[in-house]
PDB file of C-alpha atoms in Angstrom:
ATOM      1  CA  GLN A   1      51.195  31.021  71.401  1.00 71.00           C
ATOM      2  CA  VAL A   2      51.306  34.051  73.237  1.00 75.00           C
ATOM      3  CA  HIS A   3      53.560  36.895  71.435  1.00 86.00           C
ATOM      4  CA  LEU A   4      54.561  40.038  71.757  1.00 94.00           C
ATOM      5  CA  ALA A   5      54.181  42.948  70.325  1.00 93.00           C
ATOM      6  CA  GLU A   6      56.720  46.027  71.345  1.00 96.00           C
ATOM      7  CA  SER A   7      55.803  49.691  69.407  1.00 97.00           C
ATOM      8  CA  GLY A   8      57.145  53.750  70.453  1.00 98.00           C
ATOM      9  CA  GLY A   9      60.027  53.438  69.382  1.00 97.00           C
ATOM     10  CA  GLY A  10      62.611  56.461  67.315  1.00 98.00           C
ATOM     11  CA  SER A  11      64.491  59.123  67.498  1.00 98.00           C
ATOM     12  CA  VAL A  12      65.050  61.352  69.790  1.00 98.00           C
ATOM     13  CA  GLN A  13      67.658  64.555  70.903  1.00 98.00           C
ATOM     14  CA  SER A  14      68.933  64.105  74.465  1.00 98.00           C
ATOM     15  CA  GLY A  15      66.157  65.128  77.360  1.00 98.00           C
ATOM     16  CA  GLY A  16      63.761  64.493  75.399  1.00 98.00           C
ATOM     17  CA  SER A  17      60.807  61.487  75.812  1.00 98.00           C
ATOM     18  CA  LEU A  18      59.284  58.399  74.416  1.00 98.00           C
ATOM     19  CA  ARG A  19      56.605  55.430  75.135  1.00 98.00           C
ATOM     20  CA  LEU A  20      57.785  52.013  74.358  1.00 98.00           C
ATOM     21  CA  SER A  21      54.293  50.072  74.710  1.00 97.00           C
ATOM     22  CA  CYS A  22      54.587  45.968  74.361  1.00 96.00           C
ATOM     23  CA  VAL A  23      50.870  44.438  73.239  1.00 93.00           C
ATOM     24  CA  VAL A  24      50.455  40.963  74.822  1.00 87.00           C
ATOM     25  CA  SER A  25      48.333  38.072  73.354  1.00 80.00           C
ATOM     26  CA  ALA A  26      47.011  35.257  75.129  1.00 67.00           C
ATOM     27  CA  TYR A  27      47.338  36.594  78.469  1.00 63.00           C
ATOM     28  CA  THR A  28      45.837  34.509  80.098  1.00 64.00           C
ATOM     29  CA  TYR A  29      47.629  33.450  83.923  1.00 70.00           C
ATOM     30  CA  SER A  30      47.065  35.322  86.651  1.00 82.00           C
ATOM     31  CA  ASP A  31      51.091  35.298  87.930  1.00 90.00           C
ATOM     32  CA  TYR A  32      53.205  36.611  85.634  1.00 90.00           C
ATOM     33  CA  CYS A  33      56.359  38.380  85.760  1.00 94.00           C
ATOM     34  CA  LEU A  34      56.355  41.609  82.161  1.00 94.00           C
ATOM     35  CA  GLY A  35      59.750  43.116  81.940  1.00 96.00           C
ATOM     36  CA  TRP A  36      61.949  45.243  79.056  1.00 98.00           C
ATOM     37  CA  PHE A  37      65.193  44.562  78.230  1.00 98.00           C
ATOM     38  CA  ARG A  38      67.875  46.317  75.841  1.00 98.00           C
ATOM     39  CA  GLN A  39      70.439  45.608  73.966  1.00 98.00           C
ATOM     40  CA  ALA A  40      72.928  47.932  72.542  1.00 97.00           C
ATOM     41  CA  PRO A  41      75.395  47.446  69.807  1.00 92.00           C
ATOM     42  CA  GLY A  42      78.398  46.083  70.576  1.00 94.00           C
ATOM     43  CA  LYS A  43      77.381  44.722  74.278  1.00 96.00           C
ATOM     44  CA  GLU A  44      75.666  42.062  76.405  1.00 96.00           C
ATOM     45  CA  ARG A  45      71.477  42.642  76.795  1.00 96.00           C
ATOM     46  CA  GLU A  46      70.744  44.717  80.350  1.00 97.00           C
ATOM     47  CA  GLY A  47      67.067  43.982  83.200  1.00 98.00           C
ATOM     48  CA  VAL A  48      65.668  47.813  82.334  1.00 98.00           C
ATOM     49  CA  ALA A  49      62.621  47.176  84.214  1.00 98.00           C
ATOM     50  CA  ALA A  50      60.640  44.357  85.402  1.00 98.00           C
ATOM     51  CA  ILE A  51      57.203  43.525  87.438  1.00 96.00           C
ATOM     52  CA  ASP A  52      55.442  40.856  89.123  1.00 94.00           C
ATOM     53  CA  SER A  53      52.784  39.679  89.787  1.00 92.00           C
ATOM     54  CA  SER A  54      53.242  39.994  93.488  1.00 93.00           C
ATOM     55  CA  GLY A  55      53.446  43.467  93.008  1.00 91.00           C
ATOM     56  CA  THR A  56      57.240  43.923  92.934  1.00 96.00           C
ATOM     57  CA  VAL A  57      58.140  46.725  90.489  1.00 97.00           C
ATOM     58  CA  SER A  58      62.250  46.607  89.954  1.00 98.00           C
ATOM     59  CA  TYR A  59      64.192  49.079  87.879  1.00 98.00           C
ATOM     60  CA  ALA A  60      68.727  48.833  86.917  1.00 98.00           C
ATOM     61  CA  ASP A  61      70.627  51.512  88.594  1.00 98.00           C
ATOM     62  CA  SER A  62      71.046  53.154  85.210  1.00 97.00           C
ATOM     63  CA  VAL A  63      67.252  54.737  84.372  1.00 98.00           C
ATOM     64  CA  LYS A  64      65.951  55.278  88.226  1.00 98.00           C
ATOM     65  CA  GLY A  65      64.098  58.382  88.352  1.00 98.00           C
ATOM     66  CA  ARG A  66      63.809  58.575  84.239  1.00 98.00           C
ATOM     67  CA  PHE A  67      61.845  55.443  83.636  1.00 98.00           C
ATOM     68  CA  THR A  68      58.105  53.953  84.693  1.00 98.00           C
ATOM     69  CA  ILE A  69      57.648  50.527  83.469  1.00 98.00           C
ATOM     70  CA  SER A  70      52.948  49.713  84.189  1.00 96.00           C
ATOM     71  CA  LEU A  71      50.329  47.224  82.992  1.00 93.00           C
ATOM     72  CA  ASP A  72      47.320  48.030  81.390  1.00 89.00           C
ATOM     73  CA  ASP A  73      45.815  44.800  82.297  1.00 75.00           C
ATOM     74  CA  GLY A  74      42.337  45.676  80.144  1.00 78.00           C
ATOM     75  CA  LYS A  75      44.747  46.466  77.746  1.00 73.00           C
ATOM     76  CA  ASN A  76      47.168  43.667  77.705  1.00 88.00           C
ATOM     77  CA  THR A  77      49.632  46.407  77.144  1.00 93.00           C
ATOM     78  CA  LEU A  78      52.711  46.677  79.318  1.00 95.00           C
ATOM     79  CA  HIS A  79      54.700  50.331  79.135  1.00 97.00           C
ATOM     80  CA  LEU A  80      57.390  52.144  79.149  1.00 98.00           C
ATOM     81  CA  GLN A  81      57.775  55.777  79.755  1.00 98.00           C
ATOM     82  CA  MET A  82      60.994  57.000  79.289  1.00 98.00           C
ATOM     83  CA  ASN A  83      62.607  60.103  79.959  1.00 98.00           C
ATOM     84  CA  SER A  84      65.964  62.405  80.826  1.00 98.00           C
ATOM     85  CA  LEU A  85      66.581  60.052  77.665  1.00 98.00           C
ATOM     86  CA  LYS A  86      70.708  60.127  77.346  1.00 98.00           C
ATOM     87  CA  PRO A  87      72.396  59.296  74.164  1.00 97.00           C
ATOM     88  CA  GLU A  88      73.664  55.715  76.678  1.00 97.00           C
ATOM     89  CA  ASP A  89      70.037  54.985  76.233  1.00 98.00           C
ATOM     90  CA  THR A  90      70.746  54.180  72.830  1.00 98.00           C
ATOM     91  CA  ALA A  91      70.025  50.359  71.868  1.00 98.00           C
ATOM     92  CA  MET A  92      67.072  47.723  70.698  1.00 98.00           C
ATOM     93  CA  TYR A  93      64.424  47.249  73.457  1.00 98.00           C
ATOM     94  CA  TYR A  94      62.750  44.523  74.020  1.00 98.00           C
ATOM     95  CA  CYS A  95      59.735  43.741  75.557  1.00 97.00           C
ATOM     96  CA  ALA A  96      59.592  39.952  77.840  1.00 96.00           C
ATOM     97  CA  ALA A  97      57.689  37.696  79.310  1.00 93.00           C
ATOM     98  CA  GLU A  98      57.359  34.973  81.544  1.00 91.00           C
ATOM     99  CA  TRP A  99      53.634  32.888  83.060  1.00 87.00           C
ATOM    100  CA  GLY A 100      52.557  31.105  85.683  1.00 86.00           C
ATOM    101  CA  PRO A 101      53.369  30.271  89.815  1.00 86.00           C
ATOM    102  CA  PHE A 102      57.366  29.519  88.962  1.00 87.00           C
ATOM    103  CA  PHE A 103      57.151  33.107  87.664  1.00 89.00           C
ATOM    104  CA  SER A 104      61.133  34.334  87.838  1.00 92.00           C
ATOM    105  CA  PRO A 105      61.194  37.337  90.191  1.00 94.00           C
ATOM    106  CA  ALA A 106      60.518  41.281  88.804  1.00 95.00           C
ATOM    107  CA  GLU A 107      64.655  42.109  91.152  1.00 96.00           C
ATOM    108  CA  LYS A 108      66.475  38.691  89.797  1.00 95.00           C
ATOM    109  CA  VAL A 109      65.512  39.290  86.136  1.00 95.00           C
ATOM    110  CA  VAL A 110      66.423  42.940  86.517  1.00 96.00           C
ATOM    111  CA  ARG A 111      69.633  42.264  87.335  1.00 94.00           C
ATOM    112  CA  GLY A 112      70.135  39.618  85.247  1.00 93.00           C
ATOM    113  CA  LEU A 113      70.051  36.896  87.370  1.00 92.00           C
ATOM    114  CA  ASP A 114      66.568  35.153  85.741  1.00 91.00           C
ATOM    115  CA  THR A 115      65.311  35.137  82.574  1.00 91.00           C
ATOM    116  CA  LEU A 116      62.182  35.193  80.933  1.00 93.00           C
ATOM    117  CA  ASP A 117      60.982  32.952  78.550  1.00 91.00           C
ATOM    118  CA  THR A 118      58.978  35.365  76.241  1.00 93.00           C
ATOM    119  CA  TRP A 119      60.272  37.703  73.416  1.00 95.00           C
ATOM    120  CA  GLY A 120      59.619  40.167  71.777  1.00 95.00           C
ATOM    121  CA  GLN A 121      61.680  40.865  68.438  1.00 96.00           C
ATOM    122  CA  GLY A 122      61.630  44.759  69.820  1.00 97.00           C
ATOM    123  CA  THR A 123      61.546  47.783  68.963  1.00 97.00           C
ATOM    124  CA  LEU A 124      64.679  50.510  68.442  1.00 98.00           C
ATOM    125  CA  VAL A 125      65.316  53.679  70.500  1.00 98.00           C
ATOM    126  CA  THR A 126      68.097  56.298  69.038  1.00 98.00           C
ATOM    127  CA  VAL A 127      68.840  59.021  71.355  1.00 98.00           C
ATOM    128  CA  SER A 128      71.177  61.690  69.819  1.00 97.00           C
ATOM    129  CA  SER A 129      73.703  64.033  71.951  1.00 94.00           C
TER     130      SER A 129
END
């Protein structure tokens, strides 16, 4: 059974940086979409960034130029480097994944037009002004 475990959340001041990591167990397929999502208090969950096996990398407009998603294949770990953090980035951040030939494309996932089927428990990011 596939398991996702996020880490790296914490509290930082505005302008600071954090690096989130998501270890993916039982990662055996060559076709995939992996992504980061977030949910702030009182708001709906939104896509932050995603990467799929076609090579597509997609970001939400609100994080472009500040966040970078990357995949360390050797360690089965998905990262989200978050720079220039803002108070509005405060949220619970979730890692999610989907495998197989019919994976959801990264662009659709970030835009909320499609979803992924395996989710982690989340890691909290708090940015103070």
